[in-house]
Amino acid sequence: MTGRLGIDVGGTKVALRLEVAGQPPRETVLRWAAGATAEADLRALGEAVTGLCAGWGEPVGAVGAIGVAMPATVDHEGRVTAWPSRPSWTGLDLGPALRNLVPGAAVALADDGDLAALAEAEHAGAANLVYLGVGTGIGGGLVLDGRLCPGPARGSCEIGHLIIALDGPLCRCGRRGCLQAIASGPATLRRAGDLRAGNRRPTTSTSTSTATGTSTSTSTGTAASDAADAADAADADVDYPELREAWGAGSDWARTAVGMTAAALAAAVAGLTELVRPDLAVIGGGFADGLAGFVDEVAARTRALSRPGHPPVPVQAAQLGGLSSLAGALLLARTLDPTSG
């Protein structure tokens, strides 16, 4: 059993990469069916693994180690306790479920943000790094002295649930003002839809500086927008391709909507910098990766928040693009003994 498989499980899709010594890696993407049960999801995932191996010309049993990046909240026994994007997984015992994908393979799982941070730190050669991944939610991870913090035994680094606006929109976790309730892909799309329609709901405004030095009034939302801000991007009036095109064209509504997301991420980076002084902050995830100049906007806003006499942390785009978590899952698979499954 020589193959190593990395699986990055997301809220809307799953990315898989298969590595075999002496051969180029093979990849595939599975898109989740809307509203499917956990059992149906796992069957689809198993079929994707089988198809990937078939393209390699080997049976599934040739995979000896599997690393899995998961966005769900998982307890110390490996059971899913919360996953708003796939609620049917709540209560699922992940160990047996994942081992059934390839019987006999060694399997390990970790938080997707943590694994992304680990992969980006290795790629950049940085011993101290903070990673924020912008997608369906906000993932993140922190590497200090080359190791994940707080570490597997103490859970994941939930950067998406840093509270950055006390009167902000309601997060799916039940609290107000979490980073991901303001800066996730769905939150940004919904805000963009409101701005394009000219429907500025009553808001709590904050003044933020853009990369060009101008000042814009941005909002974090109120109770009137709670339900909408917590909904999926499918309910937004603006889809991602529309936002990307409008952002590139400099449309006011798109620049404002995305600028508010950049401001929220900058606030999180600035706060983390005060605590742990990372060498580098990395912004990744599919949402951020597709917006040209977005990371530069986050970097400019982070610099604006630095204290006099304290150099701001460098902010750069993820060098592994939207594949950081997948690369981390493969790193995890490489640490496993294929004979221990």
mmCIF file of C-alpha atoms in Angstrom:
data_model
loop_
_atom_site.group_PDB
_atom_site.id
_atom_site.type_symbol
_atom_site.label_atom_id
_atom_site.label_comp_id
_atom_site.label_asym_id
_atom_site.label_seq_id
_atom_site.Cartn_x
_atom_site.Cartn_y
_atom_site.Cartn_z
ATOM 1 C CA MET A 1 0.000 0.000 0.000
ATOM 2 C CA THR A 2 2.041 2.924 -1.291
ATOM 3 C CA GLY A 3 -0.491 5.636 -2.136
ATOM 4 C CA ARG A 4 -1.169 8.636 0.066
ATOM 5 C CA LEU A 5 -4.468 10.459 -0.182
ATOM 6 C CA GLY A 6 -5.264 13.981 0.959
ATOM 7 C CA ILE A 7 -8.906 15.004 1.358
ATOM 8 C CA ASP A 8 -10.015 18.594 1.971
ATOM 9 C CA VAL A 9 -13.656 18.512 3.053
ATOM 10 C CA GLY A 10 -15.497 21.799 2.535
ATOM 11 C CA GLY A 11 -19.021 23.043 3.033
ATOM 12 C CA THR A 12 -19.915 22.849 -0.662
ATOM 13 C CA LYS A 13 -17.228 20.650 -2.185
ATOM 14 C CA VAL A 14 -14.436 18.184 -1.458
ATOM 15 C CA ALA A 15 -10.971 18.250 -3.049
ATOM 16 C CA LEU A 16 -8.930 15.054 -3.254
ATOM 17 C CA ARG A 17 -5.303 14.518 -4.250
ATOM 18 C CA LEU A 18 -3.590 11.151 -4.605
ATOM 19 C CA GLU A 19 0.190 10.818 -4.381
ATOM 20 C CA VAL A 20 2.189 7.820 -5.537
ATOM 21 C CA ALA A 21 5.979 7.737 -5.585
ATOM 22 C CA GLY A 22 7.365 8.222 -9.075
ATOM 23 C CA GLN A 23 4.058 9.428 -10.559
ATOM 24 C CA PRO A 24 2.468 12.842 -10.927
ATOM 25 C CA PRO A 25 -0.290 13.458 -8.376
ATOM 26 C CA ARG A 26 -3.906 13.029 -9.419
ATOM 27 C CA GLU A 27 -6.710 15.306 -8.268
ATOM 28 C CA THR A 28 -10.478 15.469 -8.422
ATOM 29 C CA VAL A 29 -13.248 17.607 -6.943
ATOM 30 C CA LEU A 30 -16.593 16.403 -5.621
ATOM 31 C CA ARG A 31 -19.436 18.875 -5.178
ATOM 32 C CA TRP A 32 -21.845 18.040 -2.375
ATOM 33 C CA ALA A 33 -25.485 17.527 -3.279
ATOM 34 C CA ALA A 34 -27.650 20.126 -1.569
ATOM 35 C CA GLY A 35 -29.457 18.804 1.496
ATOM 36 C CA ALA A 36 -27.986 15.305 1.262
ATOM 37 C CA THR A 37 -27.671 13.075 4.310
ATOM 38 C CA ALA A 38 -24.307 12.235 5.831
ATOM 39 C CA GLU A 39 -24.699 8.694 4.543
ATOM 40 C CA ALA A 40 -25.259 9.951 0.981
ATOM 41 C CA ASP A 41 -22.302 12.313 1.287
ATOM 42 C CA LEU A 42 -20.027 9.488 2.418
ATOM 43 C CA ARG A 43 -21.181 7.252 -0.426
ATOM 44 C CA ALA A 44 -20.389 10.022 -2.905
ATOM 45 C CA LEU A 45 -17.002 10.552 -1.271
ATOM 46 C CA GLY A 46 -16.253 6.830 -1.479
ATOM 47 C CA GLU A 47 -17.139 6.849 -5.175
ATOM 48 C CA ALA A 48 -14.820 9.814 -5.722
ATOM 49 C CA VAL A 49 -11.954 7.952 -4.024
ATOM 50 C CA THR A 50 -12.635 4.860 -6.137
ATOM 51 C CA GLY A 51 -12.706 6.918 -9.317
ATOM 52 C CA LEU A 52 -9.454 8.677 -8.437
ATOM 53 C CA CYS A 53 -7.712 5.361 -7.836
ATOM 54 C CA ALA A 54 -9.121 3.915 -11.053
ATOM 55 C CA GLY A 55 -7.533 6.794 -12.973
ATOM 56 C CA TRP A 56 -4.246 5.815 -11.390
ATOM 57 C CA GLY A 57 -4.821 2.219 -12.504
ATOM 58 C CA GLU A 58 -4.833 0.723 -9.022
ATOM 59 C CA PRO A 59 -7.498 -0.607 -6.665
ATOM 60 C CA VAL A 60 -8.627 1.481 -3.697
ATOM 61 C CA GLY A 61 -6.723 -0.865 -1.383
ATOM 62 C CA ALA A 62 -3.436 0.451 -2.748
ATOM 63 C CA VAL A 63 -3.940 3.644 -0.701
ATOM 64 C CA GLY A 64 -2.067 3.205 2.551
ATOM 65 C CA ALA A 65 -2.525 6.549 4.320
ATOM 66 C CA ILE A 66 -5.227 9.227 4.300
ATOM 67 C CA GLY A 67 -5.056 12.717 5.751
ATOM 68 C CA VAL A 68 -8.351 14.602 6.063
ATOM 69 C CA ALA A 69 -8.868 18.341 6.541
ATOM 70 C CA MET A 70 -12.230 18.999 8.209
ATOM 71 C CA PRO A 71 -14.079 22.290 8.790
ATOM 72 C CA ALA A 72 -16.548 20.782 11.265
ATOM 73 C CA THR A 73 -16.291 21.094 15.031
ATOM 74 C CA VAL A 74 -15.121 17.699 16.267
ATOM 75 C CA ASP A 75 -14.855 16.563 19.895
ATOM 76 C CA HIS A 76 -11.914 14.700 21.408
ATOM 77 C CA GLU A 77 -13.539 11.372 20.568
ATOM 78 C CA GLY A 78 -13.764 12.220 16.876
ATOM 79 C CA ARG A 79 -17.493 12.905 16.763
ATOM 80 C CA VAL A 80 -18.920 15.881 14.845
ATOM 81 C CA THR A 81 -20.582 18.258 17.295
ATOM 82 C CA ALA A 82 -21.425 21.056 14.855
ATOM 83 C CA TRP A 83 -21.213 21.753 11.141
ATOM 84 C CA PRO A 84 -23.734 24.349 9.929
ATOM 85 C CA SER A 85 -22.907 23.742 6.262
ATOM 86 C CA ARG A 86 -23.705 20.008 6.527
ATOM 87 C CA PRO A 87 -25.963 19.656 9.579
ATOM 88 C CA SER A 88 -26.709 15.987 8.851
ATOM 89 C CA TRP A 89 -23.133 15.178 9.878
ATOM 90 C CA THR A 90 -23.774 16.268 13.467
ATOM 91 C CA GLY A 91 -23.247 13.273 15.729
ATOM 92 C CA LEU A 92 -21.290 11.322 13.110
ATOM 93 C CA ASP A 93 -18.337 9.303 14.415
ATOM 94 C CA LEU A 94 -15.723 10.349 11.881
ATOM 95 C CA GLY A 95 -13.135 7.648 12.621
ATOM 96 C CA PRO A 96 -15.115 4.634 11.379
ATOM 97 C CA ALA A 97 -16.764 6.678 8.625
ATOM 98 C CA LEU A 98 -13.436 7.750 7.148
ATOM 99 C CA ARG A 99 -11.754 4.386 7.615
ATOM 100 C CA ASN A 100 -14.548 2.786 5.608
ATOM 101 C CA LEU A 101 -13.450 4.815 2.588
ATOM 102 C CA VAL A 102 -10.348 2.628 2.277
ATOM 103 C CA PRO A 103 -10.445 -0.352 4.647
ATOM 104 C CA GLY A 104 -7.004 -1.059 6.046
ATOM 105 C CA ALA A 105 -5.563 2.408 5.411
ATOM 106 C CA ALA A 106 -4.185 4.568 8.212
ATOM 107 C CA VAL A 107 -6.403 7.643 8.645
ATOM 108 C CA ALA A 108 -5.924 10.917 10.533
ATOM 109 C CA LEU A 109 -7.950 14.110 10.514
ATOM 110 C CA ALA A 110 -7.377 17.672 11.658
ATOM 111 C CA ASP A 111 -8.943 21.102 11.335
ATOM 112 C CA ASP A 112 -8.730 22.473 7.795
ATOM 113 C CA GLY A 113 -7.462 25.873 8.910
ATOM 114 C CA ASP A 114 -4.747 24.318 11.043
ATOM 115 C CA LEU A 115 -3.561 22.118 8.179
ATOM 116 C CA ALA A 116 -3.595 25.064 5.765
ATOM 117 C CA ALA A 117 -1.437 27.052 8.186
ATOM 118 C CA LEU A 118 0.996 24.160 8.523
ATOM 119 C CA ALA A 119 1.309 23.750 4.755
ATOM 120 C CA GLU A 120 1.794 27.479 4.146
ATOM 121 C CA ALA A 121 4.378 27.713 6.931
ATOM 122 C CA GLU A 122 6.364 24.841 5.451
ATOM 123 C CA HIS A 123 6.164 26.356 1.975
ATOM 124 C CA ALA A 124 7.239 29.819 3.173
ATOM 125 C CA GLY A 125 9.884 28.535 5.576
ATOM 126 C CA ALA A 126 8.226 30.541 8.366
ATOM 127 C CA ALA A 127 8.423 29.317 11.950
ATOM 128 C CA ASN A 128 5.675 31.704 13.119
ATOM 129 C CA LEU A 129 2.693 32.247 10.835
ATOM 130 C CA VAL A 130 -0.998 33.057 11.016
ATOM 131 C CA TYR A 131 -3.294 31.849 8.243
ATOM 132 C CA LEU A 132 -6.829 33.021 7.425
ATOM 133 C CA GLY A 133 -8.833 31.186 4.791
ATOM 134 C CA VAL A 134 -11.866 32.968 3.334
ATOM 135 C CA GLY A 135 -14.549 30.705 1.919
ATOM 136 C CA THR A 136 -17.949 29.442 3.029
ATOM 137 C CA GLY A 137 -16.743 30.397 6.498
ATOM 138 C CA ILE A 138 -13.450 31.734 7.840
ATOM 139 C CA GLY A 139 -10.887 29.081 8.619
ATOM 140 C CA GLY A 140 -7.571 29.782 10.195
ATOM 141 C CA GLY A 141 -4.540 28.415 11.898
ATOM 142 C CA LEU A 142 -1.565 29.538 13.917
ATOM 143 C CA VAL A 143 1.940 28.095 13.743
ATOM 144 C CA LEU A 144 4.387 29.066 16.485
ATOM 145 C CA ASP A 145 7.958 27.766 16.580
ATOM 146 C CA GLY A 146 7.057 25.438 13.730
ATOM 147 C CA ARG A 147 4.177 23.777 15.561
ATOM 148 C CA LEU A 148 0.429 24.184 15.502
ATOM 149 C CA CYS A 149 -1.044 26.266 18.303
ATOM 150 C CA PRO A 150 -2.876 25.354 20.488
ATOM 151 C CA GLY A 151 -2.071 21.832 19.218
ATOM 152 C CA PRO A 152 -4.220 18.775 18.412
ATOM 153 C CA ALA A 153 -4.733 17.836 22.064
ATOM 154 C CA ARG A 154 -6.327 21.227 22.795
ATOM 155 C CA GLY A 155 -8.497 21.676 19.726
ATOM 156 C CA SER A 156 -8.269 23.908 16.690
ATOM 157 C CA CYS A 157 -7.469 27.607 16.323
ATOM 158 C CA GLU A 158 -10.907 29.107 15.629
ATOM 159 C CA ILE A 159 -9.877 32.422 14.094
ATOM 160 C CA GLY A 160 -13.247 32.691 12.357
ATOM 161 C CA HIS A 161 -14.888 33.068 15.758
ATOM 162 C CA LEU A 162 -12.796 35.976 16.969
ATOM 163 C CA ILE A 163 -15.301 38.638 17.970
ATOM 164 C CA ILE A 164 -14.361 41.856 16.212
ATOM 165 C CA ALA A 165 -17.671 43.779 16.382
ATOM 166 C CA LEU A 166 -19.717 43.575 19.569
ATOM 167 C CA ASP A 167 -22.820 44.906 17.817
ATOM 168 C CA GLY A 168 -22.143 42.933 14.648
ATOM 169 C CA PRO A 169 -24.305 40.402 12.820
ATOM 170 C CA LEU A 170 -25.332 37.117 14.330
ATOM 171 C CA CYS A 171 -22.958 34.258 13.626
ATOM 172 C CA ARG A 172 -24.181 30.717 13.182
ATOM 173 C CA CYS A 173 -22.406 29.857 16.428
ATOM 174 C CA GLY A 174 -25.012 31.988 18.217
ATOM 175 C CA ARG A 175 -22.808 34.944 19.084
ATOM 176 C CA ARG A 176 -22.605 38.389 17.524
ATOM 177 C CA GLY A 177 -19.736 39.931 15.623
ATOM 178 C CA CYS A 178 -17.614 36.874 14.820
ATOM 179 C CA LEU A 179 -15.131 37.434 12.017
ATOM 180 C CA GLN A 180 -16.830 34.924 9.752
ATOM 181 C CA ALA A 181 -20.246 36.545 10.195
ATOM 182 C CA ILE A 182 -18.741 39.672 8.612
ATOM 183 C CA ALA A 183 -15.971 38.460 6.306
ATOM 184 C CA SER A 184 -16.972 35.044 4.959
ATOM 185 C CA GLY A 185 -17.904 34.592 1.325
ATOM 186 C CA PRO A 186 -21.677 34.383 2.006
ATOM 187 C CA ALA A 187 -21.592 37.442 4.275
ATOM 188 C CA THR A 188 -19.713 39.439 1.645
ATOM 189 C CA LEU A 189 -22.100 38.413 -1.143
ATOM 190 C CA ARG A 190 -25.152 39.320 0.901
ATOM 191 C CA ARG A 191 -23.681 42.709 1.755
ATOM 192 C CA ALA A 192 -22.833 43.242 -1.903
ATOM 193 C CA GLY A 193 -26.424 42.463 -2.876
ATOM 194 C CA ASP A 194 -27.763 45.006 -0.394
ATOM 195 C CA LEU A 195 -25.354 47.675 -1.571
ATOM 196 C CA ARG A 196 -26.029 47.086 -5.247
ATOM 197 C CA ALA A 197 -29.770 47.345 -4.633
ATOM 198 C CA GLY A 198 -29.261 50.520 -2.617
ATOM 199 C CA ASN A 199 -30.876 48.792 0.358
ATOM 200 C CA ARG A 200 -28.585 49.961 3.151
ATOM 201 C CA ARG A 201 -30.164 48.438 6.250
ATOM 202 C CA PRO A 202 -29.799 50.261 9.593
ATOM 203 C CA THR A 203 -26.224 49.547 10.603
ATOM 204 C CA THR A 204 -23.462 50.208 13.045
ATOM 205 C CA SER A 205 -20.838 52.063 11.031
ATOM 206 C CA THR A 206 -17.099 52.202 11.397
ATOM 207 C CA SER A 207 -14.742 54.395 9.415
ATOM 208 C CA THR A 208 -11.952 52.509 7.692
ATOM 209 C CA SER A 209 -9.107 53.558 5.424
ATOM 210 C CA THR A 210 -8.753 51.993 2.000
ATOM 211 C CA ALA A 211 -5.516 51.109 0.270
ATOM 212 C CA THR A 212 -5.626 54.468 -1.487
ATOM 213 C CA GLY A 213 -6.050 56.402 1.743
ATOM 214 C CA THR A 214 -9.679 57.381 1.310
ATOM 215 C CA SER A 215 -12.192 56.904 4.074
ATOM 216 C CA THR A 216 -15.352 54.841 3.694
ATOM 217 C CA SER A 217 -18.201 54.244 6.086
ATOM 218 C CA THR A 218 -18.665 50.508 6.565
ATOM 219 C CA SER A 219 -21.278 48.553 8.436
ATOM 220 C CA THR A 220 -21.407 45.375 10.413
ATOM 221 C CA GLY A 221 -25.169 44.895 10.562
ATOM 222 C CA THR A 222 -27.942 44.868 13.158
ATOM 223 C CA ALA A 223 -30.669 42.566 14.385
ATOM 224 C CA ALA A 224 -32.729 43.416 11.297
ATOM 225 C CA SER A 225 -30.145 41.665 9.130
ATOM 226 C CA ASP A 226 -29.223 38.776 11.423
ATOM 227 C CA ALA A 227 -31.162 36.081 9.623
ATOM 228 C CA ALA A 228 -29.946 37.210 6.231
ATOM 229 C CA ASP A 229 -26.325 37.519 7.280
ATOM 230 C CA ALA A 230 -26.380 33.980 8.651
ATOM 231 C CA ALA A 231 -27.926 32.478 5.505
ATOM 232 C CA ASP A 232 -26.100 30.729 2.696
ATOM 233 C CA ALA A 233 -24.655 32.554 -0.295
ATOM 234 C CA ALA A 234 -27.310 30.855 -2.419
ATOM 235 C CA ASP A 235 -29.799 33.362 -1.005
ATOM 236 C CA ALA A 236 -27.688 36.398 -1.930
ATOM 237 C CA ASP A 237 -28.701 38.743 -4.743
ATOM 238 C CA VAL A 238 -25.128 38.806 -6.063
ATOM 239 C CA ASP A 239 -23.193 35.687 -6.981
ATOM 240 C CA TYR A 240 -19.429 35.319 -6.864
ATOM 241 C CA PRO A 241 -18.702 35.800 -10.586
ATOM 242 C CA GLU A 242 -20.751 39.027 -10.531
ATOM 243 C CA LEU A 243 -18.874 40.295 -7.499
ATOM 244 C CA ARG A 244 -15.502 39.399 -8.983
ATOM 245 C CA GLU A 245 -16.288 41.227 -12.214
ATOM 246 C CA ALA A 246 -17.642 44.291 -10.420
ATOM 247 C CA TRP A 247 -14.675 44.355 -8.023
ATOM 248 C CA GLY A 248 -12.272 44.264 -10.965
ATOM 249 C CA ALA A 249 -14.210 47.035 -12.707
ATOM 250 C CA GLY A 250 -14.114 49.240 -9.612
ATOM 251 C CA SER A 251 -17.874 49.379 -9.013
ATOM 252 C CA ASP A 252 -18.618 51.322 -5.833
ATOM 253 C CA TRP A 253 -20.925 48.697 -4.345
ATOM 254 C CA ALA A 254 -18.412 45.903 -4.914
ATOM 255 C CA ARG A 255 -15.451 47.900 -3.632
ATOM 256 C CA THR A 256 -17.379 48.819 -0.492
ATOM 257 C CA ALA A 257 -18.644 45.284 0.173
ATOM 258 C CA VAL A 258 -15.232 43.681 -0.315
ATOM 259 C CA GLY A 259 -13.503 46.554 1.482
ATOM 260 C CA MET A 260 -15.537 45.815 4.593
ATOM 261 C CA THR A 261 -14.409 42.193 4.415
ATOM 262 C CA ALA A 262 -10.792 43.318 4.070
ATOM 263 C CA ALA A 263 -11.198 45.655 7.054
ATOM 264 C CA ALA A 264 -12.550 42.851 9.227
ATOM 265 C CA LEU A 265 -9.701 40.521 8.279
ATOM 266 C CA ALA A 266 -7.168 43.294 8.953
ATOM 267 C CA ALA A 267 -8.644 43.808 12.415
ATOM 268 C CA ALA A 268 -8.209 40.109 13.149
ATOM 269 C CA VAL A 269 -4.616 40.090 11.870
ATOM 270 C CA ALA A 270 -3.773 43.208 13.890
ATOM 271 C CA GLY A 271 -5.200 41.699 17.052
ATOM 272 C CA LEU A 272 -3.351 38.428 16.605
ATOM 273 C CA THR A 273 -0.147 40.340 15.908
ATOM 274 C CA GLU A 274 -0.400 42.060 19.278
ATOM 275 C CA LEU A 275 -0.679 38.669 20.965
ATOM 276 C CA VAL A 276 1.850 36.416 19.235
ATOM 277 C CA ARG A 277 3.974 38.529 16.830
ATOM 278 C CA PRO A 278 3.943 36.185 13.827
ATOM 279 C CA ASP A 279 6.573 36.532 11.103
ATOM 280 C CA LEU A 280 3.943 36.393 8.378
ATOM 281 C CA ALA A 281 0.177 36.556 7.878
ATOM 282 C CA VAL A 282 -1.244 34.597 4.956
ATOM 283 C CA ILE A 283 -4.669 35.097 3.377
ATOM 284 C CA GLY A 284 -6.057 32.209 1.349
ATOM 285 C CA GLY A 285 -9.210 30.299 0.534
ATOM 286 C CA GLY A 286 -11.158 30.126 -2.696
ATOM 287 C CA PHE A 287 -13.054 33.378 -2.128
ATOM 288 C CA ALA A 288 -9.949 35.471 -1.500
ATOM 289 C CA ASP A 289 -7.920 33.708 -4.165
ATOM 290 C CA GLY A 290 -10.270 34.797 -6.947
ATOM 291 C CA LEU A 291 -10.322 38.555 -6.231
ATOM 292 C CA ALA A 292 -7.353 40.317 -7.806
ATOM 293 C CA GLY A 293 -5.747 42.771 -5.393
ATOM 294 C CA PHE A 294 -7.819 41.647 -2.422
ATOM 295 C CA VAL A 295 -4.854 40.586 -0.300
ATOM 296 C CA ASP A 296 -3.137 43.905 -1.054
ATOM 297 C CA GLU A 297 -6.237 45.610 0.355
ATOM 298 C CA VAL A 298 -6.024 43.522 3.545
ATOM 299 C CA ALA A 299 -2.309 44.325 3.828
ATOM 300 C CA ALA A 300 -2.926 48.072 3.453
ATOM 301 C CA ARG A 301 -5.634 48.036 6.105
ATOM 302 C CA THR A 302 -3.430 45.991 8.429
ATOM 303 C CA ARG A 303 -0.635 48.547 8.094
ATOM 304 C CA ALA A 304 -3.116 51.298 8.941
ATOM 305 C CA LEU A 305 -3.924 49.508 12.217
ATOM 306 C CA SER A 306 -0.328 49.068 13.395
ATOM 307 C CA ARG A 307 0.811 50.937 16.493
ATOM 308 C CA PRO A 308 3.595 53.522 16.199
ATOM 309 C CA GLY A 309 6.928 51.863 16.800
ATOM 310 C CA HIS A 310 5.569 48.397 16.077
ATOM 311 C CA PRO A 311 6.181 47.273 12.500
ATOM 312 C CA PRO A 312 3.115 45.640 10.951
ATOM 313 C CA VAL A 313 3.240 41.963 10.127
ATOM 314 C CA PRO A 314 3.754 41.286 6.394
ATOM 315 C CA VAL A 315 0.525 40.095 4.766
ATOM 316 C CA GLN A 316 0.667 37.988 1.616
ATOM 317 C CA ALA A 317 -1.525 35.722 -0.460
ATOM 318 C CA ALA A 318 -1.420 32.002 0.188
ATOM 319 C CA GLN A 319 1.334 30.586 -1.997
ATOM 320 C CA LEU A 320 -0.586 27.351 -2.342
ATOM 321 C CA GLY A 321 -3.672 29.229 -3.511
ATOM 322 C CA GLY A 322 -6.985 27.657 -2.611
ATOM 323 C CA LEU A 323 -5.240 24.325 -2.071
ATOM 324 C CA SER A 324 -3.574 25.096 1.261
ATOM 325 C CA SER A 325 -5.811 22.777 3.294
ATOM 326 C CA LEU A 326 -5.432 19.995 0.737
ATOM 327 C CA ALA A 327 -1.651 20.341 0.861
ATOM 328 C CA GLY A 328 -1.859 20.176 4.649
ATOM 329 C CA ALA A 329 -3.980 17.032 4.468
ATOM 330 C CA LEU A 330 -1.259 15.395 2.386
ATOM 331 C CA LEU A 331 1.370 16.506 4.907
ATOM 332 C CA LEU A 332 -0.725 14.775 7.551
ATOM 333 C CA ALA A 333 -0.965 11.613 5.440
ATOM 334 C CA ARG A 334 2.816 11.556 5.050
ATOM 335 C CA THR A 335 3.230 11.356 8.832
ATOM 336 C CA LEU A 336 1.191 8.149 9.026
ATOM 337 C CA ASP A 337 2.463 4.593 9.030
ATOM 338 C CA PRO A 338 0.639 2.813 6.173
ATOM 339 C CA THR A 339 0.807 -0.458 8.105
ATOM 340 C CA SER A 340 -1.067 0.943 11.123
ATOM 341 C CA GLY A 341 -4.536 1.019 9.525
#
